[in-house]
Amino acid sequence: MTKKNEVRNDKKLNSYLNKKLLAASGFITGSIIALSPYLAKLLSPKTIYVTEFVGNNIQAATGEFSFKLQGKNQADTSWAKNADLELVYINQKSKYQVKSKIVYNQELDNFSTYIDSLLPGSIYQVQLVSPNNPRYYFSFLKTSQFFSTKNQVEKFSYYDLDNTTILDLGLEDSQNLLEEANLILYYKQVGTNKILTANGQIKGDKRKNALFSFNNLVRGQNYEIVDLKYYFDNPNSLFDLEISPLANRFFRPSPISGKIESLSQKAFGLNSALVEISLVLDSKKVKLSNNEKINLEYYWKDESDNYQFGLANDVDLIIQGSKVYANLDLSDIPGGAKFWISRIWNNSGSLSFRVDKKLWFISSPEVARIKTFVDGNNTSSFDVKFNDQSLLLNGKDIKINFFADDKPGKMLSTVGQVIGNKMLSFAKNLEKERHFTIASFEILGNITNFDQESSQKPTSTIFFSKNFDPKEKKFFTHATSAQIEGITIDKVSEDSSRISVVLDSADDFIKDKIATLYFKVAGSTNLIKSEARAFNISGNKLVLAWDLINLEPGTNYFIDSIGIADNNQEFVNKLYLNFGPNIYADQLNWTTRPAISSITYIKKSETAIALNIAIKNALEPLKSATIKYKELKPGGQTKTIKAQIESNTVISSLLIENLEKGLDYQIESIEIDNYKSSKGSNDILPVSKTISHAQRIFGVHAPLVIKSINNLKEEQTSAKLKVDFTPETYKAIGNNEVKLYYSLAGSSKLLSTTTKIGQNSQDSKANNQNTLEFSLSNLEIGSKYNINSIVLARKILGLNGEEETIERNMLFGDFTNKFDAKQQYFYTKSAIIEVGYDNSYEQRVIATFILADAKGEYNGKTAKLKYTLVEKNGDRQKASSAQAKQGEITAPIVGARIRFDITDLYKQGIYEINENSLEILDTPSASSKRAKRSLSASNSYQVSTFQASQTQAKTIPFKAKLLATKEKKQFSTIPKTANITSLSLTKRAKNEAEFEIEFGRDFLGANKEKSQNTEKLDDFLDSQKLKVRYKKFGGESQEQIVQAETNIASQKTNFKLKNLENGQQYIILGFEQVKHDDPKHPKVDIYLDDLDFYKDQIIATSAVIKKLEIDTSVERQAKVYLELKDGGRYTAGKKVSLEIEKIGENGQVQNSNGSNSNLKLEQVSLNGIYNFTFINLDKLAKYKIKSVKFEKQANQPKVRKARSLLASQNPFRSNISEFNAVFVNVQAEQVQEEEIELFEAESKNLEPKKHLLQAPRLPKSIKSNMNQLQQIV
């Protein structure tokens, strides 16, 4: 190295002679120690000298160095030119080492290197090494191995004290070259050209800093540091001080800070609230302008516990002395919600107030949902849910006002108490079969707690939510019963009565129906059915009356029930009248007047008989009677005899003497003392209709005697009676007819049949047996018949020459032939005489069988009914492939009724029974057991068992041809409801949404057998078309109706909603069938109870870009403010990316040579507001928004991560404790990102304004409106 170069190098290292100078010597030992790792392996070191070491263009972090090497011999010098050499840089303060590769330049015959990782303001010692050959040691000869980097400002920081902004700069100065230097800072307000200055002085040791004070900077404005210079003693001798490119040259005064001191709610109303917010500033020295406005962001939890945000812009600050407050007047906010303030700021950014999450306000509670149920007692229960997060209604009494649709002027009400946010209230004794409408809800008492200065009046009305379905205001009272207020039994005679009942007009829903009285003889099970009668209206009462005839005298009757049916379905009693609490059992029975039931006699001697007269009497006191009888001969006399009546019912062994042998006598009257018949006479004989003429005749001639009577053939409607006579009687019959008188038990109507010897083929064979057979037909099924008498009918020629019939009574036994009294009556075969089905319930049929069983052989036993599915959903083919083709159910036989409550049927099916369907079980009677069905897996087995058991099982027969019609042998189920189990949004766009619904409830419910192809409960809807009712969520818009795209198939169908608003939520109100005239598809109510209201019934169109602001005030930077309209909150808590692309002069996209990482940014937000800052953009370049996308995720992102990202990007947002992203029900897709498109209403104006220029001029702020949405600087 020449002397001249050494001097030049020394000058570079000692540029400030008045400071501490660095020598070129004295550091070698230290460097060798520092390089000990390289020297440790030296065995026999060789020395090579470094000469002419020169530092070129040494900056704060970079430097270029050149030097020459000289070995002790030519071999070492030549070796160095090809060796792998490194220059090691040792920071004298931190001992931090960096290194760079050495390059040999053959033309210049020197070595050079470049380093770009030095620390500013530091002293470095250098050492040359050969890492692959540690034997060589490099010694600096007559040249310095030290240098220093330039000083450089590394960073700026700033803070505020009242109205003063303090800027602090920091730099490294290991050489103390800038000790006590005076600094001049040049700065300007962004967007202006005026350069301002501030003075400061460097303080500290090697790590130095300087403070600059700025008074009365404009808050909310950005300031840029333009330049930085320093001097020592002479202000005119200025030196440049470098600023690191990594240092942020921008600063701004902090916003005026404060906090919410208190929050006072002045009023609330329908989706509105008035709140006074008191604010306090952190510094009393800070003053606010009188026209200051603020923005308030508030948030609340929706019904799914997800946070939603709202914004109130440009709210006036009211300044009264030291008091600062704002009146927040909100409208169109959710009802019944609890709100918190999340942040307060102004448009310029000069204000920032801290919030207190303990302070909140509310909106008026509102009715969210009403479910009305009407039970069997006609009690309407109202299950009401309120939107009331503040529990303002908790414990309050609420009155529900409602009216009958046909009487809107008459308001009814009921009261209930709110527990939490729910209320259950009941309304009893409403008119039945009536449609009602809920009009309003009122609070009983004042719930507001506002101060007296408020103008809010105490409110009592509870509003309905904007999302409330108006159909829930409607309810209908069913008619499951009607009550009898009074019952009258009058005009009671020996064989007739009148039954009258009175009902209140509240039950006038039955006025157009017919009623049938069912009654029976006390102690009997057989029901007697009256004729059906229509209702009469008398004043405000409903009246029914039945005139019953042919009753049995002296018999106690009991009213069983009164059935109500439609005019065309007399037997299908859908309800029965209830007897009111004022009607007692003794009012339901009556007794007919007494009458003679039989007259018999026994011969006592040749001139006397013992007369026996039985009186059918239950109540009346009968003690004595006068009997008049007459001789049956021309000029015959009438005689009288007194008789005593024993036990009010019998004249026993009354001896009548002095009778002429061979002469007949006829009883003319039986006059009872202190008795009047229904005809007003004391003679009981005229009202005794069951006494035949022959029974009134007696005499002392040889008696005709019956030994026994047997029922040979008991059938449903016929009987064959075999009567056995004594030989003398049989001989006396001769060719004359024998007549048998009989009557139905409980009836006074006298019936008869005749026969004669030889009339029946069996008689000729039985002549030696002295018997005759009587064939009886047209009998009542399952009934008891009394044999009143059997007489011999002889035809004689009367005095007038005409033929007359004289009947002679036969005796039932005598002293020698004892007659069993049980043989004096007989029964017909028991059977089912009527069947009816009530299918007014869904999936349920009540089958009622009326059993005629006077014998009582089935009473108290258990019956089993078997039935078969013959048609499903209007299709016989579907029935054959159904999983539940057959079923059976048991029920006890109670009296004359068998009532089967058949449940778990297909919703739309036709079932059939046959003559063998009703069996008797040997087990004791038990409560009704639910239907058991045979499923497909065991069909073949159960069918075969069923068929094989027909000959073994004891069945209850049916009345002949009863099941000949479909109405009797078949019962059907009619669907009334359907339940949607899922609603899935399958596709969405800016103004369209497609969704699919499914009716997925399984048939048989939890009791079903496992099957791969489980039948669905609502599969009857297949092939039908539906329509959907929907409206804008939270809005006042009218509901709209859209038909499904296709008919229902496999219990699914799809809907496509068009012309929807961008980024808007819509609520699905309900579904209905498209009306048509096909009777196979009855109208049903479609329920959404299986859906979650907020997760399933609310759908939304895709998120769109609603607002954009672009700020290009900083050179090579662009700040983008992005606000989305995302009612569905698809983007909440997810990464939203904004990507830009560079546009060339030809308008084509220009590929960048380097990384594109600075052209795509990502952020996470919960309220749809994003701030993106793009840096290091090229000057004189055009950029365009390439895309705005959000990351679609199958799972909800972690809340803490989303919240931390949000907090780091927005320092003004308060730390809200819990945020959850909201997800509208959307099926997961494979695509990981979805593009966010433009707000459709403004998109046509965007194309001409896409491109903006990044120019090398003083920064200029550009704000775009909706017309500059796709452009960025």
Short mmCIF file of C-alpha atoms in Angstrom, two decimals, residues 717-918:
data_model
loop_
_atom_site.label_atom_id
_atom_site.label_comp_id
_atom_site.label_asym_id
_atom_site.label_seq_id
_atom_site.Cartn_x
_atom_site.Cartn_y
_atom_site.Cartn_z
CA THR A 717 -131.96 -63.41 13.73
CA SER A 718 -133.86 -66.67 14.06
CA ALA A 719 -134.63 -69.46 16.48
CA LYS A 720 -136.24 -72.90 16.39
CA LEU A 721 -138.12 -73.72 19.60
CA LYS A 722 -139.10 -77.27 20.42
CA VAL A 723 -142.16 -77.43 22.72
CA ASP A 724 -142.87 -80.69 24.56
CA PHE A 725 -146.54 -81.27 25.55
CA THR A 726 -148.19 -83.80 27.80
CA PRO A 727 -149.80 -86.65 25.79
CA GLU A 728 -153.28 -85.41 26.65
CA THR A 729 -152.43 -81.92 25.47
CA TYR A 730 -150.81 -83.15 22.30
CA LYS A 731 -153.90 -85.27 21.56
CA ALA A 732 -156.18 -82.27 22.23
CA ILE A 733 -154.28 -80.19 19.72
CA GLY A 734 -155.42 -82.36 16.88
CA ASN A 735 -155.60 -80.43 13.65
CA ASN A 736 -155.79 -77.06 15.38
CA GLU A 737 -153.05 -74.44 15.32
CA VAL A 738 -150.81 -73.72 18.23
CA LYS A 739 -149.78 -70.08 18.66
CA LEU A 740 -146.69 -68.93 20.59
CA TYR A 741 -146.72 -65.36 21.97
CA TYR A 742 -143.33 -63.76 22.74
CA SER A 743 -141.81 -60.32 23.28
CA LEU A 744 -138.37 -58.75 23.21
CA ALA A 745 -136.99 -58.17 26.68
CA GLY A 746 -137.40 -54.51 27.53
CA SER A 747 -140.24 -54.10 25.05
CA SER A 748 -144.01 -54.34 25.43
CA LYS A 749 -144.64 -55.23 21.82
CA LEU A 750 -146.27 -58.66 21.65
CA LEU A 751 -145.13 -60.93 18.82
CA SER A 752 -146.48 -64.32 17.77
CA THR A 753 -145.90 -67.33 15.55
CA THR A 754 -148.06 -70.43 14.80
CA THR A 755 -147.54 -74.06 13.94
CA LYS A 756 -149.56 -77.27 13.80
CA ILE A 757 -148.91 -80.93 13.90
CA GLY A 758 -147.35 -82.14 10.66
CA GLN A 759 -146.42 -78.68 9.45
CA ASN A 760 -142.72 -79.40 9.88
CA SER A 761 -141.06 -82.52 8.57
CA GLN A 762 -139.52 -83.06 11.95
CA ASP A 763 -142.93 -83.14 13.60
CA SER A 764 -143.96 -86.34 11.81
CA LYS A 765 -140.84 -88.05 13.06
CA ALA A 766 -141.42 -86.76 16.56
CA ASN A 767 -145.15 -87.53 16.88
CA ASN A 768 -144.39 -90.22 19.33
CA GLN A 769 -142.56 -87.57 21.36
CA ASN A 770 -145.57 -85.19 21.68
CA THR A 771 -143.57 -82.15 20.43
CA LEU A 772 -143.99 -79.26 18.05
CA GLU A 773 -141.39 -76.94 16.60
CA PHE A 774 -141.82 -73.20 16.19
CA SER A 775 -139.63 -71.34 13.66
CA LEU A 776 -139.07 -67.71 14.65
CA SER A 777 -137.51 -65.17 12.25
CA ASN A 778 -136.71 -61.48 12.04
CA LEU A 779 -135.40 -61.52 15.58
CA GLU A 780 -132.99 -58.99 17.06
CA ILE A 781 -129.37 -60.14 17.17
CA GLY A 782 -127.95 -61.08 20.54
CA SER A 783 -131.22 -60.44 22.34
CA LYS A 784 -133.35 -62.03 25.01
CA TYR A 785 -136.98 -62.92 24.24
CA ASN A 786 -139.66 -63.74 26.80
CA ILE A 787 -142.25 -66.41 25.97
CA ASN A 788 -145.46 -64.88 27.19
CA SER A 789 -147.84 -67.73 26.40
CA ILE A 790 -148.61 -70.68 24.15
CA VAL A 791 -152.26 -71.15 23.19
CA LEU A 792 -154.40 -73.60 21.26
CA ALA A 793 -156.29 -71.77 18.53
CA ARG A 794 -159.58 -73.35 17.50
CA LYS A 795 -161.75 -72.05 14.74
CA ILE A 796 -165.55 -72.17 15.32
CA LEU A 797 -168.61 -70.87 13.55
CA GLY A 798 -170.03 -67.91 15.38
CA LEU A 799 -173.61 -66.94 15.96
CA ASN A 800 -173.46 -64.56 13.04
CA GLY A 801 -172.36 -67.37 10.80
CA GLU A 802 -168.78 -66.11 10.53
CA GLU A 803 -165.74 -68.16 11.47
CA GLU A 804 -164.13 -67.15 14.75
CA THR A 805 -160.90 -68.18 16.44
CA ILE A 806 -160.98 -69.11 20.06
CA GLU A 807 -157.66 -69.34 21.88
CA ARG A 808 -157.15 -71.52 24.90
CA ASN A 809 -154.13 -70.90 27.07
CA MET A 810 -151.67 -73.65 27.87
CA LEU A 811 -150.10 -73.98 31.27
CA PHE A 812 -146.35 -73.97 31.82
CA GLY A 813 -146.27 -77.20 33.84
CA ASP A 814 -148.54 -78.52 36.55
CA PHE A 815 -148.28 -80.58 39.71
CA THR A 816 -146.93 -83.57 37.89
CA ASN A 817 -144.88 -81.77 35.21
CA LYS A 818 -142.47 -79.29 36.74
CA PHE A 819 -141.57 -76.51 34.28
CA ASP A 820 -138.17 -74.79 34.47
CA ALA A 821 -138.78 -71.03 34.54
CA LYS A 822 -135.53 -70.48 32.54
CA GLN A 823 -137.22 -72.17 29.59
CA GLN A 824 -139.75 -69.33 29.42
CA TYR A 825 -137.17 -67.14 27.60
CA PHE A 826 -134.56 -67.70 24.91
CA TYR A 827 -131.63 -65.87 23.29
CA THR A 828 -130.46 -65.13 19.79
CA LYS A 829 -126.83 -65.50 18.86
CA SER A 830 -124.52 -62.67 19.96
CA ALA A 831 -122.77 -60.67 17.24
CA ILE A 832 -121.38 -57.32 16.28
CA ILE A 833 -124.35 -55.33 15.04
CA GLU A 834 -122.62 -52.07 14.16
CA VAL A 835 -119.15 -50.72 13.52
CA GLY A 836 -117.95 -47.16 13.10
CA TYR A 837 -114.63 -45.42 12.66
CA ASP A 838 -113.51 -42.00 13.85
CA ASN A 839 -110.51 -40.88 11.78
CA SER A 840 -110.59 -37.26 12.85
CA TYR A 841 -107.16 -37.81 14.41
CA GLU A 842 -103.92 -38.16 12.51
CA GLN A 843 -102.27 -41.58 12.33
CA ARG A 844 -105.02 -42.79 14.60
CA VAL A 845 -108.44 -44.37 14.18
CA ILE A 846 -110.90 -45.06 16.96
CA ALA A 847 -112.87 -48.12 15.91
CA THR A 848 -116.05 -48.73 17.89
CA PHE A 849 -117.89 -52.06 17.69
CA ILE A 850 -121.39 -52.38 19.14
CA LEU A 851 -121.95 -55.87 20.49
CA ALA A 852 -125.41 -57.36 20.98
CA ASP A 853 -124.83 -59.89 23.75
CA ALA A 854 -127.86 -60.26 25.98
CA LYS A 855 -126.53 -63.62 27.12
CA GLY A 856 -123.33 -61.89 28.37
CA GLU A 857 -120.97 -64.54 27.05
CA TYR A 858 -118.39 -61.92 26.01
CA ASN A 859 -118.81 -59.43 28.81
CA GLY A 860 -115.58 -58.68 30.68
CA LYS A 861 -113.36 -60.48 28.21
CA THR A 862 -110.65 -59.11 25.96
CA ALA A 863 -111.02 -58.75 22.22
CA LYS A 864 -108.29 -58.62 19.62
CA LEU A 865 -108.74 -56.86 16.31
CA LYS A 866 -106.63 -57.72 13.28
CA TYR A 867 -106.44 -55.42 10.30
CA THR A 868 -104.60 -55.31 6.98
CA LEU A 869 -103.29 -52.42 4.91
CA VAL A 870 -104.85 -52.47 1.44
CA GLU A 871 -103.90 -49.02 0.15
CA LYS A 872 -101.11 -46.62 1.03
CA ASN A 873 -100.95 -43.03 -0.18
CA GLY A 874 -103.73 -43.77 -2.64
CA ASP A 875 -101.85 -46.67 -4.24
CA ARG A 876 -102.53 -50.38 -3.71
CA GLN A 877 -99.09 -51.28 -5.06
CA LYS A 878 -97.45 -49.24 -2.29
CA ALA A 879 -99.50 -51.13 0.27
CA SER A 880 -98.12 -54.45 -0.96
CA SER A 881 -94.55 -53.24 -0.47
CA ALA A 882 -95.15 -51.44 2.83
CA GLN A 883 -93.22 -52.50 5.88
CA ALA A 884 -96.26 -52.50 8.18
CA LYS A 885 -98.86 -54.42 6.19
CA GLN A 886 -100.77 -55.86 9.12
CA GLY A 887 -101.52 -54.94 12.67
CA GLU A 888 -103.42 -56.05 15.71
CA ILE A 889 -104.67 -54.43 18.87
CA THR A 890 -106.50 -55.61 21.99
CA ALA A 891 -109.17 -53.92 24.06
CA PRO A 892 -111.53 -54.93 26.87
CA ILE A 893 -115.19 -55.56 26.17
CA VAL A 894 -117.07 -53.10 28.32
CA GLY A 895 -120.82 -53.58 28.24
CA ALA A 896 -122.00 -53.44 24.67
CA ARG A 897 -118.98 -51.59 23.29
CA ILE A 898 -115.54 -52.58 22.16
CA ARG A 899 -113.42 -49.51 21.56
CA PHE A 900 -110.08 -49.91 19.81
CA ASP A 901 -107.76 -46.89 19.80
CA ILE A 902 -105.56 -47.81 16.84
CA THR A 903 -102.41 -45.70 16.63
CA ASP A 904 -99.11 -45.59 14.73
CA LEU A 905 -100.83 -46.04 11.40
CA TYR A 906 -99.63 -44.68 8.11
CA LYS A 907 -100.73 -41.09 7.73
CA GLN A 908 -102.61 -41.85 4.53
CA GLY A 909 -103.76 -45.43 4.34
CA ILE A 910 -106.80 -47.64 3.92
CA TYR A 911 -107.06 -50.63 6.24
CA GLU A 912 -109.49 -53.53 6.03
CA ILE A 913 -111.04 -56.07 8.38
CA ASN A 914 -113.05 -59.25 7.67
CA GLU A 915 -115.41 -61.62 9.46
CA ASN A 916 -112.47 -63.33 11.18
CA SER A 917 -110.75 -60.16 12.35
CA LEU A 918 -112.28 -59.98 15.82
#
